[in-house]
Amino acid sequence: MTRVLRTRAELRAALASAARPVGLVPTMGWLHDGHRSLLRRARAENATTVVTIFVNPRQFDDEGDYTRYPRDTAADLAVCEAEGADIVWLPDPDEVYPPGFDTTVSVGAVARPLEGAARAGHFDGVATVVAILFALVGAERAYFGQKDAQQVMVIRRMAADLALPTEVVACPTVREPDGLALSSRNVHLNEQERAAAPVLGRALAAAAEAYAAGEREAPVLRALMEEVLALEPLAQVEYVSVADALTLVELDRVTGAALLSLAVIFGTTRLIDNRLIGGED
Ligand code: AMP
């Protein structure tokens, strides 16, 4: 049975008697197979699984984007139930940010480029809400998707710097058969945009293949991704990056693990994707 809780007090009370270890899966709802994969992993590795569903206003730099973010609580609860989540926390904004709330967690260098540069305040919002969730749940482990690779890096940095005892676990990106990374935002794509969207995966694949064939010049890899994206008229490129996988500093040459990443707008929908090259994988 999945217990659905709404207040901080209810969550604390439920956790006081929960079997350990506890695995936490923070989400903004509109749950899809990517979220399910996190839930399954949390369930496999922990005695109690806690899912949080909260569309966090502080991580949106655009009010319209926040308002139109898709929401379907009934469907989300059905997914949590089907995946055997023990506890779902479904708070109102006031419960996460009570009156008088006045603290921001701000991560440094790793939060600045890419998504941090494109979305002002985004990672402050993410780090702040995740710090609250880590404190409230006190989980042994928390599960995040590699789909949001920079987010994982920001949260790892925060957890290490603030000595938070929750281990951050990154899980592989779940994709549609045509390579499009699952995202709650995909629901906003119209038919033409949906047909065009797999170009992100193709652009990343082109650079990864060139790397595998021996190409090490980062400008060449960026240009390859841009060329593939340019073939798709509906794709409006926001950034294309080849960065050090540990620092996210843009590279001239790939000599170790590197993160290929991109952000592309289709109509009014902004999609991101990434792929690791070099290093161990
Ligand atoms: P969101 O609800 O979009 O905030 O995502 C909640 C968690 O699910 C985050 O850790 C995301 O990185 C992760 N996630 C989102 N999409 C995917 C996906 N396609 N594959 C794996 N994890 C994902």
PDB file of C-alpha atoms and ligand atoms in Angstrom:
ATOM      1  CA  MET A   1       0.000   0.000   0.000  1.00  0.00           C
ATOM      2  CA  THR A   2       1.258   3.434  -0.950  1.00  0.00           C
ATOM      3  CA  ARG A   3       0.692   6.102   1.706  1.00  0.00           C
ATOM      4  CA  VAL A   4       0.016   9.586   0.339  1.00  0.00           C
ATOM      5  CA  LEU A   5       1.135  12.335   2.716  1.00  0.00           C
ATOM      6  CA  ARG A   6       0.847  16.101   2.435  1.00  0.00           C
ATOM      7  CA  THR A   7       2.513  17.798   5.391  1.00  0.00           C
ATOM      8  CA  ARG A   8       6.055  17.855   6.757  1.00  0.00           C
ATOM      9  CA  ALA A   9       4.715  16.500  10.070  1.00  0.00           C
ATOM     10  CA  GLU A  10       3.014  13.512   8.407  1.00  0.00           C
ATOM     11  CA  LEU A  11       6.151  12.725   6.449  1.00  0.00           C
ATOM     12  CA  ARG A  12       8.367  12.878   9.552  1.00  0.00           C
ATOM     13  CA  ALA A  13       5.950  10.687  11.513  1.00  0.00           C
ATOM     14  CA  ALA A  14       5.812   8.058   8.757  1.00  0.00           C
ATOM     15  CA  LEU A  15       9.583   8.009   8.417  1.00  0.00           C
ATOM     16  CA  ALA A  16      10.164   7.595  12.144  1.00  0.00           C
ATOM     17  CA  SER A  17       8.989   3.990  11.930  1.00  0.00           C
ATOM     18  CA  ALA A  18      10.038   3.235   8.318  1.00  0.00           C
ATOM     19  CA  ALA A  19      12.253   0.242   7.563  1.00  0.00           C
ATOM     20  CA  ARG A  20      15.820   1.247   6.649  1.00  0.00           C
ATOM     21  CA  PRO A  21      17.474   1.907   4.314  1.00  0.00           C
ATOM     22  CA  VAL A  22      15.244   4.545   2.746  1.00  0.00           C
ATOM     23  CA  GLY A  23      15.490   5.461  -0.953  1.00  0.00           C
ATOM     24  CA  LEU A  24      14.226   8.865  -2.127  1.00  0.00           C
ATOM     25  CA  VAL A  25      13.016   9.696  -5.655  1.00  0.00           C
ATOM     26  CA  PRO A  26      12.334  13.437  -6.092  1.00  0.00           C
ATOM     27  CA  THR A  27      10.074  14.283  -9.048  1.00  0.00           C
ATOM     28  CA  MET A  28       7.870  17.027 -10.435  1.00  0.00           C
ATOM     29  CA  GLY A  29       5.169  14.531 -11.411  1.00  0.00           C
ATOM     30  CA  TRP A  30       3.704  13.662 -14.839  1.00  0.00           C
ATOM     31  CA  LEU A  31       5.481  10.403 -14.220  1.00  0.00           C
ATOM     32  CA  HIS A  32       6.803   8.410 -17.194  1.00  0.00           C
ATOM     33  CA  ASP A  33       9.039   5.402 -17.729  1.00  0.00           C
ATOM     34  CA  GLY A  34      12.146   7.464 -16.844  1.00  0.00           C
ATOM     35  CA  HIS A  35      10.716   8.125 -13.387  1.00  0.00           C
ATOM     36  CA  ARG A  36       9.612   4.493 -13.152  1.00  0.00           C
ATOM     37  CA  SER A  37      13.177   3.333 -13.729  1.00  0.00           C
ATOM     38  CA  LEU A  38      14.316   5.482 -10.774  1.00  0.00           C
ATOM     39  CA  LEU A  39      11.530   4.094  -8.610  1.00  0.00           C
ATOM     40  CA  ARG A  40      12.391   0.501  -9.501  1.00  0.00           C
ATOM     41  CA  ARG A  41      16.040   1.044  -8.704  1.00  0.00           C
ATOM     42  CA  ALA A  42      15.168   2.707  -5.384  1.00  0.00           C
ATOM     43  CA  ARG A  43      12.851  -0.141  -4.533  1.00  0.00           C
ATOM     44  CA  ALA A  44      15.426  -2.788  -5.428  1.00  0.00           C
ATOM     45  CA  GLU A  45      18.108  -1.189  -3.240  1.00  0.00           C
ATOM     46  CA  ASN A  46      16.115  -0.011  -0.212  1.00  0.00           C
ATOM     47  CA  ALA A  47      13.577  -1.274   2.321  1.00  0.00           C
ATOM     48  CA  THR A  48      11.404   1.849   2.010  1.00  0.00           C
ATOM     49  CA  THR A  49      10.857   3.957  -1.107  1.00  0.00           C
ATOM     50  CA  VAL A  50       9.742   7.586  -0.828  1.00  0.00           C
ATOM     51  CA  VAL A  51       8.613   9.492  -3.931  1.00  0.00           C
ATOM     52  CA  THR A  52       8.099  13.236  -3.791  1.00  0.00           C
ATOM     53  CA  ILE A  53       5.867  14.961  -6.329  1.00  0.00           C
ATOM     54  CA  PHE A  54       6.275  18.725  -6.294  1.00  0.00           C
ATOM     55  CA  VAL A  55       6.410  21.165  -9.189  1.00  0.00           C
ATOM     56  CA  ASN A  56       8.990  23.450  -7.615  1.00  0.00           C
ATOM     57  CA  PRO A  57       8.220  27.083  -8.465  1.00  0.00           C
ATOM     58  CA  ARG A  58      11.739  28.207  -7.468  1.00  0.00           C
ATOM     59  CA  GLN A  59      13.438  26.293 -10.274  1.00  0.00           C
ATOM     60  CA  PHE A  60      11.437  27.927 -13.081  1.00  0.00           C
ATOM     61  CA  ASP A  61      12.815  31.150 -14.522  1.00  0.00           C
ATOM     62  CA  ASP A  62       9.608  31.669 -16.476  1.00  0.00           C
ATOM     63  CA  GLU A  63       6.194  31.945 -14.838  1.00  0.00           C
ATOM     64  CA  GLY A  64       4.428  30.657 -17.968  1.00  0.00           C
ATOM     65  CA  ASP A  65       6.644  27.586 -18.059  1.00  0.00           C
ATOM     66  CA  TYR A  66       5.702  26.869 -14.406  1.00  0.00           C
ATOM     67  CA  THR A  67       1.997  27.382 -15.013  1.00  0.00           C
ATOM     68  CA  ARG A  68       1.851  25.142 -18.056  1.00  0.00           C
ATOM     69  CA  TYR A  69       4.049  22.378 -16.616  1.00  0.00           C
ATOM     70  CA  PRO A  70       1.886  19.230 -16.977  1.00  0.00           C
ATOM     71  CA  ARG A  71       0.179  17.911 -13.844  1.00  0.00           C
ATOM     72  CA  ASP A  72      -1.916  14.763 -13.262  1.00  0.00           C
ATOM     73  CA  THR A  73      -1.913  13.675  -9.645  1.00  0.00           C
ATOM     74  CA  ALA A  74      -4.295  10.738 -10.074  1.00  0.00           C
ATOM     75  CA  ALA A  75      -2.186   9.203 -12.848  1.00  0.00           C
ATOM     76  CA  ASP A  76       1.023   9.831 -10.870  1.00  0.00           C
ATOM     77  CA  LEU A  77      -0.370   8.104  -7.778  1.00  0.00           C
ATOM     78  CA  ALA A  78      -1.393   5.122  -9.920  1.00  0.00           C
ATOM     79  CA  VAL A  79       2.209   4.868 -11.180  1.00  0.00           C
ATOM     80  CA  CYS A  80       3.595   5.071  -7.629  1.00  0.00           C
ATOM     81  CA  GLU A  81       1.168   2.391  -6.503  1.00  0.00           C
ATOM     82  CA  ALA A  82       1.988   0.135  -9.462  1.00  0.00           C
ATOM     83  CA  GLU A  83       5.721   0.490  -8.782  1.00  0.00           C
ATOM     84  CA  GLY A  84       5.273  -0.319  -5.105  1.00  0.00           C
ATOM     85  CA  ALA A  85       6.328   3.038  -3.631  1.00  0.00           C
ATOM     86  CA  ASP A  86       5.780   3.031   0.130  1.00  0.00           C
ATOM     87  CA  ILE A  87       5.328   6.752   0.664  1.00  0.00           C
ATOM     88  CA  VAL A  88       4.382   9.574  -1.701  1.00  0.00           C
ATOM     89  CA  TRP A  89       4.874  13.109  -0.428  1.00  0.00           C
ATOM     90  CA  LEU A  90       2.610  15.536  -2.257  1.00  0.00           C
ATOM     91  CA  PRO A  91       3.081  18.878  -0.550  1.00  0.00           C
ATOM     92  CA  ASP A  92       1.569  22.285  -1.219  1.00  0.00           C
ATOM     93  CA  PRO A  93       4.168  24.997  -1.909  1.00  0.00           C
ATOM     94  CA  ASP A  94       3.608  26.421   1.617  1.00  0.00           C
ATOM     95  CA  GLU A  95       4.571  23.093   3.124  1.00  0.00           C
ATOM     96  CA  VAL A  96       7.905  23.080   1.279  1.00  0.00           C
ATOM     97  CA  TYR A  97       8.477  26.823   1.758  1.00  0.00           C
ATOM     98  CA  PRO A  98       6.641  27.804   4.957  1.00  0.00           C
ATOM     99  CA  PRO A  99       5.907  31.480   5.629  1.00  0.00           C
ATOM    100  CA  GLY A 100       9.142  33.298   6.394  1.00  0.00           C
ATOM    101  CA  PHE A 101      11.259  30.873   4.353  1.00  0.00           C
ATOM    102  CA  ASP A 102      14.344  32.850   3.343  1.00  0.00           C
ATOM    103  CA  THR A 103      17.262  30.577   2.467  1.00  0.00           C
ATOM    104  CA  THR A 104      18.809  29.783  -0.894  1.00  0.00           C
ATOM    105  CA  VAL A 105      21.323  27.027  -1.547  1.00  0.00           C
ATOM    106  CA  SER A 106      23.589  28.196  -4.323  1.00  0.00           C
ATOM    107  CA  VAL A 107      26.174  25.861  -5.865  1.00  0.00           C
ATOM    108  CA  GLY A 108      29.218  27.416  -7.558  1.00  0.00           C
ATOM    109  CA  ALA A 109      31.128  26.729 -10.764  1.00  0.00           C
ATOM    110  CA  VAL A 110      29.448  23.519 -11.863  1.00  0.00           C
ATOM    111  CA  ALA A 111      26.018  25.209 -11.742  1.00  0.00           C
ATOM    112  CA  ARG A 112      27.055  28.182 -13.897  1.00  0.00           C
ATOM    113  CA  PRO A 113      27.407  27.001 -17.532  1.00  0.00           C
ATOM    114  CA  LEU A 114      24.869  25.246 -19.786  1.00  0.00           C
ATOM    115  CA  GLU A 115      21.493  25.025 -18.004  1.00  0.00           C
ATOM    116  CA  GLY A 116      22.701  27.470 -15.351  1.00  0.00           C
ATOM    117  CA  ALA A 117      23.555  30.060 -17.998  1.00  0.00           C
ATOM    118  CA  ALA A 118      20.387  29.450 -20.007  1.00  0.00           C
ATOM    119  CA  ARG A 119      17.970  29.451 -17.035  1.00  0.00           C
ATOM    120  CA  ALA A 120      18.695  32.148 -14.437  1.00  0.00           C
ATOM    121  CA  GLY A 121      18.228  30.879 -10.895  1.00  0.00           C
ATOM    122  CA  HIS A 122      17.309  27.367 -12.017  1.00  0.00           C
ATOM    123  CA  PHE A 123      19.962  25.499 -10.059  1.00  0.00           C
ATOM    124  CA  ASP A 124      19.492  27.661  -6.952  1.00  0.00           C
ATOM    125  CA  GLY A 125      15.893  26.473  -7.016  1.00  0.00           C
ATOM    126  CA  VAL A 126      16.896  22.851  -7.581  1.00  0.00           C
ATOM    127  CA  ALA A 127      19.614  22.829  -4.898  1.00  0.00           C
ATOM    128  CA  THR A 128      17.344  24.527  -2.364  1.00  0.00           C
ATOM    129  CA  VAL A 129      14.433  22.135  -2.815  1.00  0.00           C
ATOM    130  CA  VAL A 130      16.677  19.056  -2.876  1.00  0.00           C
ATOM    131  CA  ALA A 131      18.421  20.200   0.329  1.00  0.00           C
ATOM    132  CA  ILE A 132      14.992  20.485   1.984  1.00  0.00           C
ATOM    133  CA  LEU A 133      13.959  17.040   0.714  1.00  0.00           C
ATOM    134  CA  PHE A 134      17.226  15.474   1.876  1.00  0.00           C
ATOM    135  CA  ALA A 135      16.756  17.030   5.333  1.00  0.00           C
ATOM    136  CA  LEU A 136      13.100  16.016   5.627  1.00  0.00           C
ATOM    137  CA  VAL A 137      13.454  12.459   4.364  1.00  0.00           C
ATOM    138  CA  GLY A 138      16.917  11.623   5.690  1.00  0.00           C
ATOM    139  CA  ALA A 139      17.231   8.895   3.069  1.00  0.00           C
ATOM    140  CA  GLU A 140      20.290   6.694   2.769  1.00  0.00           C
ATOM    141  CA  ARG A 141      20.121   7.135  -1.020  1.00  0.00           C
ATOM    142  CA  ALA A 142      18.461   9.469  -3.510  1.00  0.00           C
ATOM    143  CA  TYR A 143      17.932   8.654  -7.198  1.00  0.00           C
ATOM    144  CA  PHE A 144      18.311  11.091 -10.106  1.00  0.00           C
ATOM    145  CA  GLY A 145      18.316  10.723 -13.891  1.00  0.00           C
ATOM    146  CA  GLN A 146      21.440  11.147 -15.996  1.00  0.00           C
ATOM    147  CA  LYS A 147      19.068  12.833 -18.481  1.00  0.00           C
ATOM    148  CA  ASP A 148      19.661  15.928 -16.346  1.00  0.00           C
ATOM    149  CA  ALA A 149      23.418  15.354 -16.103  1.00  0.00           C
ATOM    150  CA  GLN A 150      24.320  18.815 -14.819  1.00  0.00           C
ATOM    151  CA  GLN A 151      21.605  18.564 -12.167  1.00  0.00           C
ATOM    152  CA  VAL A 152      23.233  15.373 -10.856  1.00  0.00           C
ATOM    153  CA  MET A 153      26.588  17.169 -10.694  1.00  0.00           C
ATOM    154  CA  VAL A 154      25.101  20.158  -8.879  1.00  0.00           C
ATOM    155  CA  ILE A 155      23.362  17.930  -6.329  1.00  0.00           C
ATOM    156  CA  ARG A 156      26.479  15.820  -5.761  1.00  0.00           C
ATOM    157  CA  ARG A 157      28.516  18.995  -5.152  1.00  0.00           C
ATOM    158  CA  MET A 158      25.916  20.312  -2.724  1.00  0.00           C
ATOM    159  CA  ALA A 159      25.611  17.027  -0.824  1.00  0.00           C
ATOM    160  CA  ALA A 160      29.390  16.727  -0.477  1.00  0.00           C
ATOM    161  CA  ASP A 161      29.932  20.372   0.522  1.00  0.00           C
ATOM    162  CA  LEU A 162      27.096  20.466   3.061  1.00  0.00           C
ATOM    163  CA  ALA A 163      28.004  17.008   4.445  1.00  0.00           C
ATOM    164  CA  LEU A 164      24.509  15.718   3.712  1.00  0.00           C
ATOM    165  CA  PRO A 165      24.482  11.998   4.483  1.00  0.00           C
ATOM    166  CA  THR A 166      22.312  10.958   1.514  1.00  0.00           C
ATOM    167  CA  GLU A 167      24.162   9.128  -1.276  1.00  0.00           C
ATOM    168  CA  VAL A 168      23.346  10.522  -4.742  1.00  0.00           C
ATOM    169  CA  VAL A 169      22.712   7.748  -7.290  1.00  0.00           C
ATOM    170  CA  ALA A 170      22.600   8.585 -11.033  1.00  0.00           C
ATOM    171  CA  CYS A 171      20.433   6.358 -13.277  1.00  0.00           C
ATOM    172  CA  PRO A 172      20.663   5.927 -17.081  1.00  0.00           C
ATOM    173  CA  THR A 173      18.434   7.946 -19.420  1.00  0.00           C
ATOM    174  CA  VAL A 174      15.324   6.091 -20.586  1.00  0.00           C
ATOM    175  CA  ARG A 175      14.466   6.741 -24.238  1.00  0.00           C
ATOM    176  CA  GLU A 176      11.637   6.199 -26.706  1.00  0.00           C
ATOM    177  CA  PRO A 177      12.358   3.611 -29.416  1.00  0.00           C
ATOM    178  CA  ASP A 178      13.360   6.451 -31.791  1.00  0.00           C
ATOM    179  CA  GLY A 179      15.934   7.747 -29.303  1.00  0.00           C
ATOM    180  CA  LEU A 180      14.009  10.689 -27.840  1.00  0.00           C
ATOM    181  CA  ALA A 181      14.736  10.949 -24.117  1.00  0.00           C
ATOM    182  CA  LEU A 182      11.537  10.670 -22.095  1.00  0.00           C
ATOM    183  CA  SER A 183      10.543  13.985 -20.545  1.00  0.00           C
ATOM    184  CA  SER A 184       7.368  15.384 -19.038  1.00  0.00           C
ATOM    185  CA  ARG A 185       7.754  18.258 -21.506  1.00  0.00           C
ATOM    186  CA  ASN A 186       7.408  15.939 -24.530  1.00  0.00           C
ATOM    187  CA  VAL A 187       3.636  16.151 -24.062  1.00  0.00           C
ATOM    188  CA  HIS A 188       3.784  19.749 -25.333  1.00  0.00           C
ATOM    189  CA  LEU A 189       5.283  18.751 -28.706  1.00  0.00           C
ATOM    190  CA  ASN A 190       2.849  18.810 -31.618  1.00  0.00           C
ATOM    191  CA  GLU A 191       2.965  16.024 -34.201  1.00  0.00           C
ATOM    192  CA  GLN A 192       5.578  17.682 -36.415  1.00  0.00           C
ATOM    193  CA  GLU A 193       7.743  18.684 -33.469  1.00  0.00           C
ATOM    194  CA  ARG A 194       7.541  15.180 -32.002  1.00  0.00           C
ATOM    195  CA  ALA A 195       8.659  13.757 -35.348  1.00  0.00           C
ATOM    196  CA  ALA A 196      11.572  16.220 -35.403  1.00  0.00           C
ATOM    197  CA  ALA A 197      12.688  15.795 -31.782  1.00  0.00           C
ATOM    198  CA  PRO A 198      14.796  12.614 -32.209  1.00  0.00           C
ATOM    199  CA  VAL A 199      17.331  14.871 -33.967  1.00  0.00           C
ATOM    200  CA  LEU A 200      18.809  15.508 -30.479  1.00  0.00           C
ATOM    201  CA  GLY A 201      19.744  11.852 -30.099  1.00  0.00           C
ATOM    202  CA  ARG A 202      21.060  11.745 -33.686  1.00  0.00           C
ATOM    203  CA  ALA A 203      23.261  14.792 -33.106  1.00  0.00           C
ATOM    204  CA  LEU A 204      24.742  13.247 -29.959  1.00  0.00           C
ATOM    205  CA  ALA A 205      25.225   9.935 -31.774  1.00  0.00           C
ATOM    206  CA  ALA A 206      27.069  11.649 -34.644  1.00  0.00           C
ATOM    207  CA  ALA A 207      29.556  13.226 -32.229  1.00  0.00           C
ATOM    208  CA  ALA A 208      29.922  10.007 -30.213  1.00  0.00           C
ATOM    209  CA  GLU A 209      30.603   8.036 -33.408  1.00  0.00           C
ATOM    210  CA  ALA A 210      33.197  10.543 -34.551  1.00  0.00           C
ATOM    211  CA  TYR A 211      34.844  10.320 -31.135  1.00  0.00           C
ATOM    212  CA  ALA A 212      34.834   6.517 -31.372  1.00  0.00           C
ATOM    213  CA  ALA A 213      36.460   6.811 -34.814  1.00  0.00           C
ATOM    214  CA  GLY A 214      39.288   8.865 -33.302  1.00  0.00           C
ATOM    215  CA  GLU A 215      38.149  12.499 -33.493  1.00  0.00           C
ATOM    216  CA  ARG A 216      39.399  14.412 -30.437  1.00  0.00           C
ATOM    217  CA  GLU A 217      38.969  18.071 -31.472  1.00  0.00           C
ATOM    218  CA  ALA A 218      36.024  19.473 -29.508  1.00  0.00           C
ATOM    219  CA  PRO A 219      35.199  22.183 -32.091  1.00  0.00           C
ATOM    220  CA  VAL A 220      34.844  19.443 -34.722  1.00  0.00           C
ATOM    221  CA  LEU A 221      32.505  17.470 -32.448  1.00  0.00           C
ATOM    222  CA  ARG A 222      30.418  20.596 -31.743  1.00  0.00           C
ATOM    223  CA  ALA A 223      30.241  21.378 -35.462  1.00  0.00           C
ATOM    224  CA  LEU A 224      29.081  17.823 -36.187  1.00  0.00           C
ATOM    225  CA  MET A 225      26.217  18.158 -33.708  1.00  0.00           C
ATOM    226  CA  GLU A 226      25.305  21.560 -35.147  1.00  0.00           C
ATOM    227  CA  GLU A 227      25.302  20.134 -38.690  1.00  0.00           C
ATOM    228  CA  VAL A 228      22.904  17.351 -37.763  1.00  0.00           C
ATOM    229  CA  LEU A 229      20.625  19.788 -35.901  1.00  0.00           C
ATOM    230  CA  ALA A 230      20.691  22.212 -38.864  1.00  0.00           C
ATOM    231  CA  LEU A 231      19.086  19.515 -41.029  1.00  0.00           C
ATOM    232  CA  GLU A 232      15.939  19.807 -38.917  1.00  0.00           C
ATOM    233  CA  PRO A 233      14.155  23.108 -39.698  1.00  0.00           C
ATOM    234  CA  LEU A 234      11.955  22.955 -36.566  1.00  0.00           C
ATOM    235  CA  ALA A 235      14.985  22.719 -34.272  1.00  0.00           C
ATOM    236  CA  GLN A 236      16.126  26.018 -32.790  1.00  0.00           C
ATOM    237  CA  VAL A 237      19.485  25.366 -31.141  1.00  0.00           C
ATOM    238  CA  GLU A 238      20.148  27.021 -27.787  1.00  0.00           C
ATOM    239  CA  TYR A 239      23.515  25.461 -27.021  1.00  0.00           C
ATOM    240  CA  VAL A 240      25.771  22.624 -28.091  1.00  0.00           C
ATOM    241  CA  SER A 241      28.535  21.664 -25.681  1.00  0.00           C
ATOM    242  CA  VAL A 242      31.541  19.395 -25.354  1.00  0.00           C
ATOM    243  CA  ALA A 243      32.684  19.841 -21.764  1.00  0.00           C
ATOM    244  CA  ASP A 244      34.877  18.180 -19.176  1.00  0.00           C
ATOM    245  CA  ALA A 245      32.647  15.575 -17.502  1.00  0.00           C
ATOM    246  CA  LEU A 246      33.788  16.578 -13.991  1.00  0.00           C
ATOM    247  CA  THR A 247      33.934  20.375 -14.212  1.00  0.00           C
ATOM    248  CA  LEU A 248      31.728  21.177 -17.239  1.00  0.00           C
ATOM    249  CA  VAL A 249      34.442  23.510 -18.548  1.00  0.00           C
ATOM    250  CA  GLU A 250      34.248  23.650 -22.364  1.00  0.00           C
ATOM    251  CA  LEU A 251      37.046  21.649 -23.988  1.00  0.00           C
ATOM    252  CA  ASP A 252      39.391  22.285 -26.886  1.00  0.00           C
ATOM    253  CA  ARG A 253      40.441  18.644 -27.049  1.00  0.00           C
ATOM    254  CA  VAL A 254      38.829  15.565 -25.534  1.00  0.00           C
ATOM    255  CA  THR A 255      41.485  13.783 -23.464  1.00  0.00           C
ATOM    256  CA  GLY A 256      39.335  12.133 -20.775  1.00  0.00           C
ATOM    257  CA  ALA A 257      35.676  11.793 -19.875  1.00  0.00           C
ATOM    258  CA  ALA A 258      33.588  14.438 -21.630  1.00  0.00           C
ATOM    259  CA  LEU A 259      29.902  15.333 -21.605  1.00  0.00           C
ATOM    260  CA  LEU A 260      28.239  16.047 -24.937  1.00  0.00           C
ATOM    261  CA  SER A 261      25.114  18.071 -24.244  1.00  0.00           C
ATOM    262  CA  LEU A 262      22.582  20.219 -26.024  1.00  0.00           C
ATOM    263  CA  ALA A 263      19.458  22.282 -25.554  1.00  0.00           C
ATOM    264  CA  VAL A 264      17.063  22.708 -28.473  1.00  0.00           C
ATOM    265  CA  ILE A 265      13.738  24.507 -28.730  1.00  0.00           C
ATOM    266  CA  PHE A 266      10.844  23.151 -30.811  1.00  0.00           C
ATOM    267  CA  GLY A 267       8.093  25.770 -30.986  1.00  0.00           C
ATOM    268  CA  THR A 268       7.520  26.574 -27.319  1.00  0.00           C
ATOM    269  CA  THR A 269       9.090  23.416 -25.919  1.00  0.00           C
ATOM    270  CA  ARG A 270      12.681  23.303 -24.753  1.00  0.00           C
ATOM    271  CA  LEU A 271      14.367  19.883 -24.755  1.00  0.00           C
ATOM    272  CA  ILE A 272      17.770  18.838 -23.393  1.00  0.00           C
ATOM    273  CA  ASP A 273      19.816  15.682 -23.828  1.00  0.00           C
ATOM    274  CA  ASN A 274      23.366  14.520 -23.237  1.00  0.00           C
ATOM    275  CA  ARG A 275      25.778  11.666 -23.677  1.00  0.00           C
ATOM    276  CA  LEU A 276      29.080  10.789 -22.022  1.00  0.00           C
ATOM    277  CA  ILE A 277      32.138   9.958 -24.105  1.00  0.00           C
ATOM    278  CA  GLY A 278      35.639   8.921 -23.068  1.00  0.00           C
ATOM    279  CA  GLY A 279      36.270   7.792 -19.517  1.00  0.00           C
ATOM    280  CA  GLU A 280      35.049   4.390 -18.495  1.00  0.00           C
ATOM    281  CA  ASP A 281      31.790   3.929 -20.374  1.00  0.00           C
TER     282      ASP A 281
HETATM  283  P1  AMP B   1      11.455  15.669 -13.223  1.00  0.00           P
HETATM  284  O1  AMP B   1      10.131  15.153 -12.780  1.00  0.00           O
HETATM  285  O2  AMP B   1      11.516  16.036 -14.660  1.00  0.00           O
HETATM  286  O3  AMP B   1      12.022  16.728 -12.307  1.00  0.00           O
HETATM  287  O4  AMP B   1      12.445  14.440 -13.099  1.00  0.00           O
HETATM  288  C1  AMP B   1      12.576  13.740 -11.886  1.00  0.00           C
HETATM  289  C2  AMP B   1      13.766  12.833 -11.986  1.00  0.00           C
HETATM  290  O5  AMP B   1      13.580  11.919 -13.071  1.00  0.00           O
HETATM  291  C3  AMP B   1      15.056  13.612 -12.275  1.00  0.00           C
HETATM  292  O6  AMP B   1      16.114  13.044 -11.511  1.00  0.00           O
HETATM  293  C4  AMP B   1      15.250  13.374 -13.741  1.00  0.00           C
HETATM  294  O7  AMP B   1      16.603  13.435 -14.149  1.00  0.00           O
HETATM  295  C5  AMP B   1      14.710  11.971 -13.903  1.00  0.00           C
HETATM  296  N1  AMP B   1      14.348  11.719 -15.299  1.00  0.00           N
HETATM  297  C6  AMP B   1      13.609  12.517 -16.113  1.00  0.00           C
HETATM  298  N2  AMP B   1      13.552  11.998 -17.356  1.00  0.00           N
HETATM  299  C7  AMP B   1      14.276  10.850 -17.333  1.00  0.00           C
HETATM  300  C8  AMP B   1      14.602   9.865 -18.302  1.00  0.00           C
HETATM  301  N3  AMP B   1      14.179   9.952 -19.568  1.00  0.00           N
HETATM  302  N4  AMP B   1      15.387   8.830 -17.924  1.00  0.00           N
HETATM  303  C9  AMP B   1      15.835   8.737 -16.653  1.00  0.00           C
HETATM  304  N5  AMP B   1      15.554   9.626 -15.688  1.00  0.00           N
HETATM  305  C10 AMP B   1      14.791  10.676 -16.022  1.00  0.00           C
END
